[in-house]
Structure formats: structure tokens, C-alpha cells
């Protein structure tokens, strides 16, 4: 193999093809066929489609995993203790930091490229698997010893737009398909239609309006969840009503954010990854819709990550506790459900880090005494918006006063905890076994270990 | 000083403001006022406007200079032996290589920025001193310990287009003026009107047509000299006549090249630096007019510099010798007149490296037995086009046969040497003193020393 991969090597992947990615499977299959062992997989995220990795863990081909977000069978295998070493869960910005600092040295970066030319210029806006901006592998490509682009669309040299240029790419490999376009980006991202979700979103928008931040120069980021999209929609109305011109929106960009940009509500979009086809088309066509690398986005050791200029970040949560710590990493006594992605990065940077959540979901309370696993420290979370009221972090007396003056229904976080406990089903919450082996360490964005995940107790059949 | 500069530090500058730059002067003035000594100035190029550097050399503030092109008083001072250590003359690609390899470690990079926002996003397309693409400092900014942007146009955050992003910039300093716009870029670059120059250009175009390279996918670069621009004009006609669609033109981009791009003769422009206002406007507006860093342009240690994909490069020369070596560095027994810039890089990369030159200029022969200083090795030069005929490198029998078949008037290089000697004035060529101290070393793009410049003999008064 031209890359001279050896046992023990670190190889990286990016997640712009999301649950449609077929590149990681194909590469790992070749690596296993070569008889390599003890590989460290540094994948920016892992999705259900990456299930074949479980077999490579069981056979000893893969013994180490570093990622910022893991769901599906790989998460389940890690939770069950199948990986011989603890998985390392980073943030998106922490990953960029670790790569640039040399802590996470990549031997070979595999870049799934929706379009490439034979000299290694790459973009994500052309080809049948177009996914938009390639913000995450920009960092891998710059620092890996070897960079292998894998594409199903080889175009004439030179590409008309370039996210990663040929001076960083060693090899280009053409395959029939890098993935399933239907699962790479959503056709459209959809605003929630659930009445409770809409009520929470409307309240979040009121909180943002009352915060004093919704003035010219406003900057904003939100995820692609249904409630978050509804918040964006309400904020768009408020911006128009108040004649506010925002400076930028960042993300993870969706059609809704693009629509705000096209209406002139934001002057600029900083985009690390497109979430839907509308965002892909806009990045392809629109000046002012700028790519950003993971480092520019969120690296705390860079000379100025954009998260630090965010006014408002709208976040989700699996659990929030009385100290405002947020868990999006592991629940149910050790089941890994994702991880930070940009959660901890944007919360740390934004002036107003706002969590929207129902107080109960799936019968389980979401406002709890102490989260099972700390993804994002409470000192970086300003406010929690639920259908049962809005709780402000004790550190933010200024914000509490503003919200009270605006008539926002404020409650103590303890009250939300009590309401959640009342509404939750009577089942006892599954506890972490404090003596069990550590299966994952959670790295904060600066590389310190902020929490761990322990092996899950054996489940009863059917659980 | 926030950058913590110490005696002996290396500071870098870029030359996009050309002979209009006021940033190097201003920074050096401050550095001298701070009492710093033994500074190494790594400036991508130095122009007549940088004359104040001579005083800093004389006072010991500056003891070392690294550059790719030096003209004017600084060149004269170096030639006269005023710098205590030999200047290092690199190529544009060699400079990028040395910086990326850590050979040329920059303590502080000063980036003259026509437009900036307060977080350090920079571009060259806005502001009164707009100069276009910022291709050279892209490399400095990524590798320097500290990066200081200096601007006279501070715009609202975020800039609408970004060449160097805030994650690479430590400080932004606002000044009244970074330079004289009239001298930063030409209003327009002009095709030669001299009959001999036009005849050489027409012959160069015929050579390119006969080379077999003028087919779809054709790629092309030329400098901004009057003959080179005339060649581009003739090539445009030939491309239209033959219905050739080129892949890319690179450079140093001029209005003439932009015009070819807008006519659809090239699909893409790769631009490291704009030479005139037409190029600046095009980079600001046109998709497909792409910025390239000095590393992507020409770094021989990168994973694929664009010079390697050039079909045709049109070059100038101060002297060419019987081995096709080209000198654009020093003449007259040690007078530094410039240096490689991208000369040696593009010659090494291009399939057809074509030199256009008169055989005599200013009374001196330009085709000589041996050049005074080798800038670009003859093994990378394919053909020399003069008003007295076309000489093909002996290594290129294939090319010679093609040109002969096309009826191009071929001559041996020795014949051009003889004609040049006949036409030159009778004065004896000033010789290098082989015992004199070395005042500059000429680094080839890979960092090896390809030649040296020795201290010039004392000149008679008025010489």
C-alpha cells in the first residue's frame, strides 16, 4: 500500500457524508484484508452506517477510537466494553486543537470527496454525493503525514471551486460510490410540528429577544434539530420586526439559516458543514457564504475561533443538572448516545448559551440532580428553556433580571427537577456502576478529561 | 511590545503592496526606536520604496535579509557589502518550503492588509489600498509564532471575503495609510509597443503554437512585462482560432489574463498576486478566479505545487548562457537587480519554459558564454526566443524537431552569443572579483545553494 500503513497507525475520517458514508467501511475493509492490527480510528463522528467497525474491533484490527460524536452499533459496542482501550470523546474544536498541537498525530487521513480532480483538488459541492463545505477534513489534510482523497466524481482539472487544494493531498482514489446521497444530507431540515416543541421554541426566542443581544451585529448558531429550527424561524421574524442586521450565522448551516442570509438578516455565513441541500446550493452559489475549518470554527488554541464571537447558541440536551451541566454523551448507566460535537465549544464561546429541552422524554426526567456524564460544564450554560419555565444560571443575575423584566416565566432549576421527577414514569433510573471499567474518556475542548463513561451493567434480555 | 520581539528575531513582510508599501518602513522605524538589534528581515520582495532599510543595516538594527527579489537602494547596499552577513535570495516556492519546513522560522509576521476586521480577518480586495489576492503572507501567517496585521481600512466584522482568517492572526493594528495606492498595483499593465518586442512576442506565440501544447486543457503563465503581455495577447488569438479551452492560467495575474478568462479561454485562474486593478476587480467578483498560497503555487516540497501542471511559462532574462542558464539576479560584476521570484519555480515545473529576450540591451550582450549568476538552471529552460532567432535546449530534440517542422527560424545558442557580442558596445563587461566577499547566496527552490553574489568592485565616480 502506497501509504505505508503499519500496525498501530492512526487513520482519520470525517463525517460530512453522515449516515450515508461508505468510505470508512470500504477503507477499513481493505485495511483488515491487509492484515493490519491495532489501528487507531480518528473519525470526526461515527454513525449507524459505520456498524462494520464493530467487527474490526472484535477482530483486533481496531483497538482505539477517537471521535467527537458516536451513535449506533459502534457506540453500543464501546458501551458494552468491546473496545480494549477507552474511546476518547473530543469536541469538534478540541479535535482540531489536538491535531494542530500534535497530540493526535494522523498517519493517514482519508478524505471522502464528493468531487476531485486527478491532482487532488477537492470540493463538496459537485458530484452525486455533494455534501457542501468540507470544514472538518481541512484540518486533517493539513497535518496528516499522508492524505488520501476518495471520490466517486473525478472532474477535469482544475476543479472550479476548491475546499482542500492539491498541495495537501497525496493520492486520489476513484470508487464507484462514496455513499448514499439520500442519507448524506437531508433533502430539507424540518421545523418541529409538535406543540410542546413549538412552545419551547417560542419561549427561547422570547428569551433571546429579552437578552439584549438582538441588535445590529447579532450573531447566531443553532443545530439542525426540530426545536432549534423553530427558534431560528421565530428569531427571523423578530429580526425583521426590529430591523436588526446580524453580523453572521455559523454552523452546521441549514436552509432556514440560508433563508435568513438571503433576506439580508445576516451579512455572512460561516459554514463548517452543510446540513441540507439548500445549504449545499447556497455554499456553491452565494458570495458571503464562507467555508470555515474546524479550527477556525472552534479550536480553543487558535488565535481566534469563531465560537468566541457568537452572541447566541441554541443547544439541545439529553440531561441538564442542578449545576447546569449538560449531558449529550451517555445515559441509562453507560449507553453512549453521541457526544459533544460542537456543543461544549459553542457553549464556552457564546455570550448566551441557551439549552432548549422538554423536562421529560421517553419517560425519563431530563432535569436531574446530577447528569450521568458531563459533556458541557454548567459554568458555560446560561439558561435552560423548557415547557415548564425558564431557569437561569445563578452566575447570570444580570440575565435573570433582564428576563424577569420582560415577563419571562422564570423558575429555579430545582423546581424543574421536581416537576420532571413527578412527570417521569416510576421506573428507577439506571445507575452507572462506579466499579465498572472505563470505556470512554470525555475530553473537554482544551484536552483535559472532564468525565468518563463506564461499562454498562449487563442488561436483562430485551432491554 | 506585545509580540515580545527580542534581539536576533526574524520578522517577515510580504510584497503585495510592491513599490507603494509603507508598512515595512513604519514597522522597522518602531523596531529601531525600541533599540532592537540583529534583526533578520524575511521579506518576500524588497523594492525601491524600502530604502529606509539601508539605514537600519548601517546602524546594526538589521544584520540579515532573506528575500526572493530585491531592487533599489537595499540591493545596492547589499551589493556594496554593507550587510554584515550574506543576504539569502530564495525563490517564491523555496521561501514557502523553507517556512513550512521550519528552516526559516518567523518570530513575527507583519501582514499589510488592505482590509481587516477587529478579529483579524483579512483581505486585499477592499479599502483604498486594495491589492488583490494575499497569496504570499498566507504561508507566513500559518507558520509564524505571532501574526500582526496592519491595515488602514478597518471594516465591520466579519469581512465579506477572507484571504487570511482570524484563527491565524494575533493582533490588528490600524494606521492612517499602509501605502501609496498609485504604486501598489498598476492601473493597467501595458503590452509593449516596441517593434522588436512585438516581433519577439509574435515569435514566442508561434513557438507555443508549434510546441503541440496548445490544445484543450492548455495551462499558461506569464509575467507582467510588456513582451510577456504581448505573448498572452497573441496566444489569446491563437486559442480562439483553434477553439482551445485552457484549464488554467496562473500568476501574478493581469488584466490581459483576466480578459482571456472572461472570454472562456481558461476555465480557472490561480492567483497568488494581482498585478493590476483589472485583476483585483476580477478576484473580488469572479467565481473561478481562485486565490493560491505561495505554497500551492510553487513549493517544491508540497504535495503538488501548481507550477508542476503548467504547460507553458513565458520568462524574461537579464542574461542567458550557452548552457541555457538564466540570470535575473546580478549583473555588472555584482549588482543585484532582483532575483528569482517565481522564475526558477515555474521554469522547473512547466513543460515548456520559454525565455523571451533581446540579444542586447543597454549596450550589453544578453546571450553570453556564462551568466554572471545562475538564477535558473539551464536544464529547466527549454527554449530562448530572440529577435535573431530561436534557440532550443540540446536536451529537447523533440521540441527542436517540432519547431523546425513548423518553420520556426532556429539558431544555435552559440550563434546568438556571437550576434550579441557583435551588436554590443565595445566596452568590456564588468567582471566579478572572485576573491571578493560573498554578499548574497542564491538558494535554489529546494534550499541548495546554486550560486553566490560577490561584493562589487569599487566603482569609479559616476558609474
Short mmCIF file of N, CA, C and O in Angstrom, two decimals, chain A residues 41 43-46 65-71 74-75 78-79 83 85-92 94-95 97 104 327-330 334-341 344 373-375 438-454:
data_model
loop_
_atom_site.label_atom_id
_atom_site.label_comp_id
_atom_site.label_asym_id
_atom_site.label_seq_id
_atom_site.Cartn_x
_atom_site.Cartn_y
_atom_site.Cartn_z
N UNK A 41 -8.63 4.61 15.03
CA UNK A 41 -9.53 5.31 14.11
C UNK A 41 -9.91 6.66 14.72
O UNK A 41 -10.55 6.72 15.77
N UNK A 43 -12.11 9.36 13.83
CA UNK A 43 -13.20 9.78 12.94
C UNK A 43 -13.92 10.94 13.60
O UNK A 43 -14.29 10.86 14.77
N UNK A 44 -14.14 12.02 12.85
CA UNK A 44 -14.74 13.19 13.49
C UNK A 44 -16.10 12.85 14.09
O UNK A 44 -16.46 13.38 15.13
N UNK A 45 -16.85 11.95 13.45
CA UNK A 45 -18.06 11.39 14.05
C UNK A 45 -18.30 10.00 13.47
O UNK A 45 -17.81 9.68 12.40
N UNK A 46 -19.05 9.19 14.21
CA UNK A 46 -19.40 7.85 13.74
C UNK A 46 -20.91 7.67 13.85
O UNK A 46 -21.52 8.01 14.87
N UNK A 65 -10.26 4.25 19.40
CA UNK A 65 -11.16 5.14 18.67
C UNK A 65 -11.13 6.53 19.31
O UNK A 65 -11.20 6.66 20.53
N UNK A 66 -10.98 7.54 18.46
CA UNK A 66 -11.09 8.94 18.90
C UNK A 66 -12.17 9.57 18.05
O UNK A 66 -12.10 9.49 16.82
N UNK A 67 -13.15 10.19 18.68
CA UNK A 67 -14.23 10.78 17.89
C UNK A 67 -14.91 11.87 18.70
O UNK A 67 -14.73 11.99 19.91
N UNK A 68 -15.72 12.67 18.01
CA UNK A 68 -16.44 13.75 18.69
C UNK A 68 -17.92 13.44 18.86
O UNK A 68 -18.63 14.18 19.54
N UNK A 69 -18.35 12.34 18.25
CA UNK A 69 -19.78 12.01 18.29
C UNK A 69 -19.91 10.59 17.78
O UNK A 69 -19.45 10.28 16.68
N UNK A 70 -20.54 9.72 18.58
CA UNK A 70 -20.68 8.31 18.18
C UNK A 70 -22.10 7.85 18.49
O UNK A 70 -22.55 7.92 19.64
N UNK A 71 -22.80 7.37 17.46
CA UNK A 71 -24.10 6.75 17.70
C UNK A 71 -24.15 5.42 16.96
O UNK A 71 -23.30 5.15 16.10
N UNK A 74 -21.55 1.14 16.85
CA UNK A 74 -20.20 1.35 17.40
C UNK A 74 -20.31 1.89 18.82
O UNK A 74 -19.58 1.45 19.72
N UNK A 75 -21.24 2.82 19.04
CA UNK A 75 -21.46 3.35 20.39
C UNK A 75 -21.86 2.21 21.34
O UNK A 75 -21.36 2.10 22.46
N UNK A 78 -18.90 0.04 22.22
CA UNK A 78 -18.00 0.70 23.18
C UNK A 78 -18.62 0.65 24.57
O UNK A 78 -17.95 0.31 25.56
N UNK A 79 -19.90 0.97 24.66
CA UNK A 79 -20.60 0.94 25.95
C UNK A 79 -20.53 -0.45 26.58
O UNK A 79 -20.46 -0.58 27.80
N UNK A 83 -14.31 -2.49 23.07
CA UNK A 83 -13.04 -1.89 22.64
C UNK A 83 -12.02 -2.08 23.77
O UNK A 83 -12.31 -1.78 24.92
N UNK A 85 -9.40 -0.50 24.67
CA UNK A 85 -8.94 0.73 25.34
C UNK A 85 -10.10 1.71 25.39
O UNK A 85 -11.00 1.64 24.55
N UNK A 86 -10.08 2.64 26.33
CA UNK A 86 -11.19 3.61 26.37
C UNK A 86 -11.25 4.44 25.09
O UNK A 86 -10.21 4.93 24.62
N UNK A 87 -12.43 4.60 24.56
CA UNK A 87 -12.60 5.55 23.46
C UNK A 87 -12.35 6.95 23.99
O UNK A 87 -12.56 7.24 25.16
N UNK A 88 -11.85 7.82 23.13
CA UNK A 88 -11.64 9.22 23.51
C UNK A 88 -12.69 10.06 22.80
O UNK A 88 -12.77 10.06 21.57
N UNK A 89 -13.53 10.73 23.59
CA UNK A 89 -14.58 11.58 23.03
C UNK A 89 -14.15 13.03 23.15
O UNK A 89 -13.99 13.56 24.25
N UNK A 90 -13.92 13.66 22.01
CA UNK A 90 -13.47 15.05 21.99
C UNK A 90 -14.61 15.97 21.60
O UNK A 90 -15.70 15.53 21.28
N UNK A 91 -14.34 17.25 21.58
CA UNK A 91 -15.26 18.20 20.95
C UNK A 91 -14.73 18.47 19.54
O UNK A 91 -13.58 18.17 19.22
N UNK A 92 -15.56 19.10 18.71
CA UNK A 92 -15.07 19.42 17.36
C UNK A 92 -13.85 20.34 17.44
O UNK A 92 -12.88 20.18 16.71
N UNK A 94 -11.88 20.72 20.06
CA UNK A 94 -10.80 20.00 20.75
C UNK A 94 -10.06 19.07 19.81
O UNK A 94 -8.84 18.88 19.93
N UNK A 95 -10.79 18.48 18.89
CA UNK A 95 -10.15 17.61 17.90
C UNK A 95 -9.18 18.42 17.04
O UNK A 95 -8.04 18.00 16.81
N UNK A 97 -7.77 21.19 17.81
CA UNK A 97 -6.66 21.58 18.68
C UNK A 97 -5.66 20.44 18.83
O UNK A 97 -4.45 20.63 18.69
N UNK A 104 -2.77 14.52 18.61
CA UNK A 104 -3.44 13.50 17.79
C UNK A 104 -2.74 13.48 16.44
O UNK A 104 -3.12 14.20 15.51
N UNK A 327 -25.49 16.99 29.58
CA UNK A 327 -25.03 15.69 29.10
C UNK A 327 -25.66 15.40 27.74
O UNK A 327 -26.88 15.41 27.61
N UNK A 328 -24.81 15.23 26.73
CA UNK A 328 -25.30 14.70 25.45
C UNK A 328 -24.43 13.50 25.06
O UNK A 328 -24.32 13.16 23.89
N UNK A 329 -23.81 12.88 26.07
CA UNK A 329 -22.82 11.83 25.80
C UNK A 329 -23.31 10.42 26.14
O UNK A 329 -23.21 9.52 25.31
N UNK A 330 -23.82 10.23 27.38
CA UNK A 330 -24.17 8.87 27.80
C UNK A 330 -25.31 8.91 28.79
O UNK A 330 -25.33 9.75 29.69
N UNK A 334 -24.57 4.22 31.13
CA UNK A 334 -23.37 3.96 30.33
C UNK A 334 -23.60 3.76 28.84
O UNK A 334 -22.70 3.36 28.12
N UNK A 335 -24.82 4.07 28.37
CA UNK A 335 -25.08 3.94 26.93
C UNK A 335 -24.66 5.23 26.21
O UNK A 335 -25.24 6.29 26.43
N UNK A 336 -23.65 5.11 25.36
CA UNK A 336 -23.18 6.29 24.63
C UNK A 336 -24.21 6.67 23.57
O UNK A 336 -24.64 5.82 22.77
N UNK A 337 -24.61 7.94 23.58
CA UNK A 337 -25.67 8.40 22.67
C UNK A 337 -25.20 9.49 21.72
O UNK A 337 -26.00 10.08 21.00
N UNK A 338 -23.92 9.79 21.70
CA UNK A 338 -23.45 10.84 20.80
C UNK A 338 -22.14 11.43 21.29
O UNK A 338 -21.09 10.83 21.16
N UNK A 339 -22.23 12.57 21.91
CA UNK A 339 -21.04 13.26 22.37
C UNK A 339 -21.15 14.73 22.04
O UNK A 339 -22.16 15.18 21.48
N UNK A 340 -20.12 15.46 22.33
CA UNK A 340 -20.20 16.92 22.25
C UNK A 340 -20.43 17.43 20.84
O UNK A 340 -21.24 18.31 20.62
N UNK A 341 -19.70 16.89 19.84
CA UNK A 341 -19.64 17.66 18.60
C UNK A 341 -19.19 19.05 18.98
O UNK A 341 -18.24 19.23 19.74
N UNK A 344 -19.90 21.70 23.52
CA UNK A 344 -19.10 22.35 24.56
C UNK A 344 -18.35 23.56 24.01
O UNK A 344 -18.10 24.54 24.73
N UNK A 373 -23.22 12.05 32.83
CA UNK A 373 -21.91 12.33 32.23
C UNK A 373 -21.88 13.81 31.84
O UNK A 373 -22.82 14.30 31.22
N UNK A 374 -20.83 14.50 32.22
CA UNK A 374 -20.74 15.93 31.89
C UNK A 374 -20.11 16.09 30.51
O UNK A 374 -18.94 15.77 30.31
N UNK A 375 -20.89 16.57 29.56
CA UNK A 375 -20.35 16.92 28.24
C UNK A 375 -19.91 18.38 28.26
O UNK A 375 -18.81 18.71 27.82
N UNK A 438 -13.66 1.73 32.77
CA UNK A 438 -13.90 2.93 31.97
C UNK A 438 -13.86 2.55 30.49
O UNK A 438 -12.87 1.99 30.02
N UNK A 439 -14.92 2.85 29.76
CA UNK A 439 -14.95 2.52 28.33
C UNK A 439 -14.74 3.74 27.44
O UNK A 439 -14.46 3.61 26.25
N UNK A 440 -14.89 4.93 28.02
CA UNK A 440 -14.64 6.16 27.24
C UNK A 440 -14.23 7.28 28.18
O UNK A 440 -14.76 7.37 29.29
N UNK A 441 -13.28 8.09 27.73
CA UNK A 441 -12.96 9.31 28.47
C UNK A 441 -13.49 10.48 27.66
O UNK A 441 -13.42 10.50 26.43
N UNK A 442 -14.07 11.43 28.39
CA UNK A 442 -14.62 12.61 27.74
C UNK A 442 -13.61 13.75 27.91
O UNK A 442 -13.32 14.18 29.01
N UNK A 443 -13.06 14.18 26.78
CA UNK A 443 -12.11 15.30 26.81
C UNK A 443 -12.84 16.61 26.62
O UNK A 443 -13.61 16.75 25.66
N UNK A 444 -12.56 17.56 27.48
CA UNK A 444 -13.05 18.91 27.23
C UNK A 444 -12.24 19.49 26.08
O UNK A 444 -11.21 18.95 25.67
N UNK A 445 -12.66 20.63 25.58
CA UNK A 445 -12.03 21.18 24.37
C UNK A 445 -10.56 21.49 24.53
O UNK A 445 -9.81 21.54 23.55
N UNK A 446 -10.11 21.72 25.76
CA UNK A 446 -8.68 22.00 25.97
C UNK A 446 -7.87 20.74 26.19
O UNK A 446 -6.68 20.81 26.46
N UNK A 447 -8.51 19.58 26.11
CA UNK A 447 -7.80 18.32 26.24
C UNK A 447 -7.82 17.73 27.63
O UNK A 447 -7.39 16.59 27.83
N UNK A 448 -8.32 18.47 28.62
CA UNK A 448 -8.45 17.90 29.97
C UNK A 448 -9.61 16.90 29.98
O UNK A 448 -10.56 17.03 29.20
N UNK A 449 -9.52 15.92 30.87
CA UNK A 449 -10.59 14.93 30.97
C UNK A 449 -11.67 15.48 31.88
O UNK A 449 -11.42 15.81 33.04
N UNK A 450 -12.87 15.61 31.33
CA UNK A 450 -13.95 16.23 32.09
C UNK A 450 -14.88 15.18 32.69
O UNK A 450 -15.57 15.42 33.65
N UNK A 451 -14.87 13.99 32.14
CA UNK A 451 -15.69 12.91 32.70
C UNK A 451 -15.29 11.59 32.03
O UNK A 451 -14.43 11.59 31.13
N UNK A 452 -15.90 10.51 32.50
CA UNK A 452 -15.65 9.21 31.88
C UNK A 452 -16.98 8.50 31.70
O UNK A 452 -17.99 8.86 32.33
N UNK A 453 -16.99 7.51 30.84
CA UNK A 453 -18.14 6.62 30.70
C UNK A 453 -17.67 5.23 31.13
O UNK A 453 -16.60 4.78 30.72
N UNK A 454 -18.48 4.59 32.00
CA UNK A 454 -18.11 3.24 32.45
C UNK A 454 -18.96 2.18 31.76
O UNK A 454 -20.07 2.45 31.30
#
